[in-house]
Amino acid sequence: MINVIGLGYIGLPTALMMASHGVEIIGTDYNKQLVDTLNAGHTTFKEDGLDELFQNALRAGMKFTTEYQKTDMYIVSVPTPYDKFSKKVDACYVV
């Protein structure tokens, strides 16, 4: 099983594409409202083909959670804002 952490514009489509190829996926995000929306069967943004992939993944049993899940592999897809003045990346979403 693979845990995709961060279910935004990169994480959710990545999770859905892997699920469409038979990979067992759990989606994790700290945003409870987002997780509740996904578990209720709704996406929060539009992208060509996303709804079909999403509905197929739900039918296959894909779940979304705010809780840490121990899995075989992790894909971390969270924001890493860049401060152009200090020239540093803000890793607060990662650590």
Coordinates of C-alpha atoms in Angstrom, one line a residue:
M1 CA 0.0 0.0 0.0
I2 CA 1.1 3.5 -0.8
N3 CA 0.3 6.6 1.3
V4 CA 0.0 9.8 -0.7
I5 CA 0.4 12.7 1.8
G6 CA -1.0 15.9 0.5
L7 CA -4.2 15.7 -1.6
G8 CA -4.0 19.0 -3.6
Y9 CA -3.4 19.6 -7.3
I10 CA -0.4 17.2 -7.5
G11 CA -1.1 14.6 -4.8
L12 CA -4.7 13.8 -5.6
P13 CA -4.2 13.2 -9.3
T14 CA -1.0 11.2 -8.6
A15 CA -2.9 9.0 -6.1
L16 CA -5.8 8.5 -8.6
M17 CA -3.5 7.6 -11.5
M18 CA -1.7 4.9 -9.3
A19 CA -5.1 3.6 -8.1
S20 CA -6.3 3.4 -11.7
H21 CA -3.4 0.9 -12.3
G22 CA -4.4 -1.3 -9.4
V23 CA -2.1 0.1 -6.7
E24 CA -3.6 0.2 -3.3
I25 CA -3.6 3.8 -2.1
I26 CA -4.6 5.7 1.0
G27 CA -4.8 9.5 0.8
T28 CA -3.7 11.6 3.8
D29 CA -4.1 15.3 4.3
Y30 CA -4.1 17.4 7.5
N31 CA -7.2 19.4 6.2
K32 CA -10.2 17.6 7.7
Q33 CA -12.7 19.5 5.5
L34 CA -10.9 18.3 2.4
V35 CA -10.7 14.7 3.6
D36 CA -14.5 14.8 4.5
T37 CA -15.3 16.2 1.1
L38 CA -13.3 13.5 -0.7
N39 CA -14.8 10.7 1.4
A40 CA -18.2 12.1 0.6
G41 CA -17.4 11.5 -3.1
H42 CA -16.6 15.0 -4.2
T43 CA -13.4 16.6 -5.5
T44 CA -12.5 20.2 -4.8
F45 CA -11.1 21.2 -8.2
K46 CA -11.7 20.3 -11.9
E47 CA -9.3 18.7 -14.3
D48 CA -9.9 16.7 -17.4
G49 CA -10.6 13.0 -16.5
L50 CA -10.3 13.6 -12.8
D51 CA -13.9 12.9 -11.9
E52 CA -13.8 9.5 -13.7
L53 CA -10.6 8.5 -12.0
F54 CA -11.9 9.7 -8.7
Q55 CA -15.2 7.7 -8.9
N56 CA -13.3 4.6 -10.1
A57 CA -10.9 4.9 -7.1
L58 CA -13.8 5.2 -4.7
R59 CA -15.5 2.2 -6.1
A60 CA -12.2 0.3 -5.7
G61 CA -12.2 1.2 -2.0
M62 CA -9.8 4.1 -1.9
K63 CA -10.1 6.1 1.4
F64 CA -8.9 9.4 2.7
T65 CA -7.8 10.3 6.2
T66 CA -6.2 12.9 8.4
E67 CA -4.5 10.3 10.5
Y68 CA -1.0 8.9 9.9
Q69 CA -1.1 5.5 8.2
K70 CA 1.8 3.0 8.2
T71 CA 2.3 1.8 4.7
D72 CA 5.0 0.3 2.5
M73 CA 5.7 3.5 0.7
Y74 CA 5.0 7.2 1.0
I75 CA 4.7 10.0 -1.5
V76 CA 4.8 13.4 0.0
S77 CA 3.1 16.1 -2.1
V78 CA 2.8 19.2 0.0
P79 CA 3.6 22.9 -0.6
T80 CA 7.1 24.1 -0.1
P81 CA 6.7 27.9 -0.4
Y82 CA 9.8 29.8 -1.5
D83 CA 10.7 33.1 0.0
K84 CA 12.5 35.0 -2.8
F85 CA 13.9 37.6 -0.4
S86 CA 15.6 35.1 1.9
K87 CA 16.1 32.6 -0.9
K88 CA 14.9 29.8 1.4
V89 CA 12.2 27.2 1.2
D90 CA 9.6 27.1 4.0
A91 CA 9.5 23.4 4.9
C92 CA 6.8 23.8 7.6
Y93 CA 4.4 21.4 5.7
V94 CA 7.1 18.7 5.5
V95 CA 8.4 18.7 9.1

